[in-house]
Amino acid sequence: MASIWTLQFHPISLQPSIWVSKHQIHLNFEKLRPEFRFKSSSSKQLSRKFVLGANSGSPSDPDEPAVKTQTITVAVKDQLSKLHGTINSFPPLVFVMNRYGGSNLAIGLCIAITLLVIAVRVYAARKLRHRTPGSVADLVRRGQLRSDRRGISRPLKYEDPFNNPMVKVGKSNSTVEMCGKVYRLAPVTLTEEEQAIHQKRRSRAYQWKRPTVFLKEGESVPADVDPDTIRWIPANHPFATTASDIDEDLAQNNVYQKHGVPFRIKAEHEAMQRKLEALQSEQKLNNLMIDPRNAKDFERPFKEHPRSREQVEQSSFNNQTSDSMSPTSDPAPISVESNSSSEETQKL
Amino acid sequence: MLSLHNPFPTTPKPSLNLNSSTPPFSTTFKPHFPNTLKPPKPHKPHFTTRTQSLLQYNRKPQLAGETPRVVVITSGKGGVGKTTTTANVGLSLARLGFSVVAIDADVGLRNLDLLLGLENRVNYTVVEVLNGDCRLDQALVRDKRWSNFELLCISKPRSKLPIGFGGKALVWLVDALKSRQEGSPDFIIIDCPAGIDAGFITAITPANEAVLVTTPDITSLRDADRVTGLLECDGIRDIKMIVNRVRTDMIKGEDMMSVLDVQEMLGLSLLGVIPEDSEVIRSTNRGYPLVLNKPPTLAGLAFEQAAWRLVEQDSMKAVMMEEEPKKRGFFSFFGG
């Protein structure tokens, strides 16, 4: 059984040995062939002799049984020699098997065990890879969690981006391993002189002065502006809405402002405040009378009028808008005032 | 992608002898400044962070230069990754403990808020501040993930900017940020619009250093060269470049210019090399910058390294060329 195993594993595992054994087989075969031929020819001679002998004898010969037995034995011998020949002509594997039987058994066993180990490892690795996600082991495998630092709340820290588990430099500094890939390193050959040469080349090639004034195409050049510093921008450029209502100083102050209400919001509030005050002083006398709309609020609640409800809703909506538009305005603005204030903001 | 920190002054001809025990490559990757675990400057009262990303660093980069560092991120050509770089470098700086204000100076086509996932929180912009509709501090949008990161948009999409003053408005903004109550930010990063017209001029006005983003193709390189020339004419001398969307496999097949080729053409020092990464698009769609990804991605790590160099005003001393087949262990055959 073991020898058969040997025969089976030979071609799988060791290519050179196959070649060697084939060679051996060929040699053996060639050695064996003449022998076989000789043997077969001798057997033929024997049988021929026997046939002659048989023919020469009379049919009523008393020695007939002996002859018969001889024939049988010779025939058997002939067959045996044939079988022997076939076996010997078969020999490559059998011969090798017989020759190296003991050592092959050991080698075969070793190889078989190795293959078994590989198969088991591959199977185990595959099984591990396809393990259901979500376990702690999975987190460790994905790099979210370090297996040796379980339960330590302090964040993991490495030395620097040039030397950490993801970036490793080879011993000779000629290679670097990043994210599992090894790269060859080549030194930078740029020198200060070369850099200076490039700078000179560029300074000759590109004569440029940074524009400081942007003007829309078609605008006239201001008197105090150097024409070289003007950048003409097309009308559809994002910068082209230069018709800004704020002047430069104001914009600068806005940028530098650190506390308080921003300029524009403040200005809007002030304008609104003034308007409100003016309106209030105008309508002081009117407010003394009962406002017909306010009077409707005192109507009996169970008596519902669709029209009046709409009006109430409208007035409440006006109040909301006025609140959102003027958070710092008077806490109880009447609807007429709120309307006017919203107009004011729209104007602004 | 990787800078070998070189504590020694740059030699005129860096040798390729990587095995030698002398600079420029032997003393790399080690903290080369003393007291690295101490913060480089007096500790500022910064805000507590709610979200912790996977990679945190014990060491902090040493801030070089005067604060606030006003950095403009520009390219000339559109679509090379200016906004992505702004978002990722900005958030990396915030994660390193620096207070950062990112200004989206793209007037008509702002996108930085989308990349940062802050689009629903932008109520006021600089236009409103200039008009006096709100104060500057009301227009600053604080990121909830890293509260020392703030976003400021110049204008709302589809609105036009009544900005007859050019870049003056941005200069005022920078001045106002400098003198604000909670202290001047360490970094003001300006995302510049594509092109070299009014938007570009406005964006570069307050800047005193520039990061040029380019891809390794000739269209982008020509624009980058022109923009560099204009920046130099304007007096911005500190210009570094980030080469974006690099594919090492194409470089190996000689279908793409290598980073060293790009550097030879532009003559600028390298701040970072960002490999092509599909995660960039994914993170853009999510509104979650790449550097906060768990686990970290290749491009995210490269952005972090670029941010580190930006802080230290350092540049790359070695670049990644091509991928080498990884040396597998003896037992790797057995499924290891």
Short mmCIF file of C-alpha atoms in Angstrom, two decimals, chain A residues 161-162 164-170 175-183 185, chain B residues 1-3 29 273-275 296-305 309 316 320 323 326:
data_model
loop_
_atom_site.label_atom_id
_atom_site.label_comp_id
_atom_site.label_asym_id
_atom_site.label_seq_id
_atom_site.Cartn_x
_atom_site.Cartn_y
_atom_site.Cartn_z
CA PRO A 161 4.66 59.58 10.36
CA PHE A 162 8.09 58.46 9.18
CA ASN A 164 5.44 53.72 12.67
CA PRO A 165 3.84 50.35 12.05
CA MET A 166 2.59 51.57 8.68
CA VAL A 167 5.88 53.06 7.53
CA LYS A 168 9.04 51.09 7.99
CA VAL A 169 12.39 51.88 6.49
CA GLY A 170 14.63 49.10 5.30
CA THR A 175 13.79 50.74 0.68
CA VAL A 176 10.71 51.70 2.57
CA GLU A 177 7.66 49.67 3.40
CA MET A 178 4.40 51.59 3.38
CA CYS A 179 1.05 49.95 3.91
CA GLY A 180 2.55 46.54 3.21
CA LYS A 181 4.25 47.51 -0.05
CA VAL A 182 7.98 47.84 -0.38
CA TYR A 183 9.27 50.77 -2.40
CA LEU A 185 14.12 54.92 -2.51
CA MET B 1 6.40 60.16 -0.10
CA LEU B 2 9.11 59.80 2.32
CA SER B 3 11.54 62.27 3.51
CA PHE B 29 14.24 58.53 10.51
CA VAL B 273 4.73 62.91 -3.22
CA ILE B 274 1.20 61.61 -3.12
CA PRO B 275 0.54 58.27 -4.80
CA PRO B 296 -4.57 54.83 7.21
CA THR B 297 -4.15 54.77 3.48
CA LEU B 298 -1.03 55.27 1.41
CA ALA B 299 -2.07 58.73 0.20
CA GLY B 300 -3.17 59.71 3.70
CA LEU B 301 0.21 58.81 5.13
CA ALA B 302 1.91 60.79 2.37
CA PHE B 303 -0.22 63.84 3.24
CA GLU B 304 0.68 63.48 6.89
CA GLN B 305 4.35 63.39 6.03
CA ARG B 309 7.62 68.76 6.53
CA MET B 316 12.22 65.50 0.88
CA MET B 320 9.92 56.44 -3.56
CA GLU B 323 7.46 48.99 -5.93
CA LYS B 326 8.18 42.03 -1.06
#
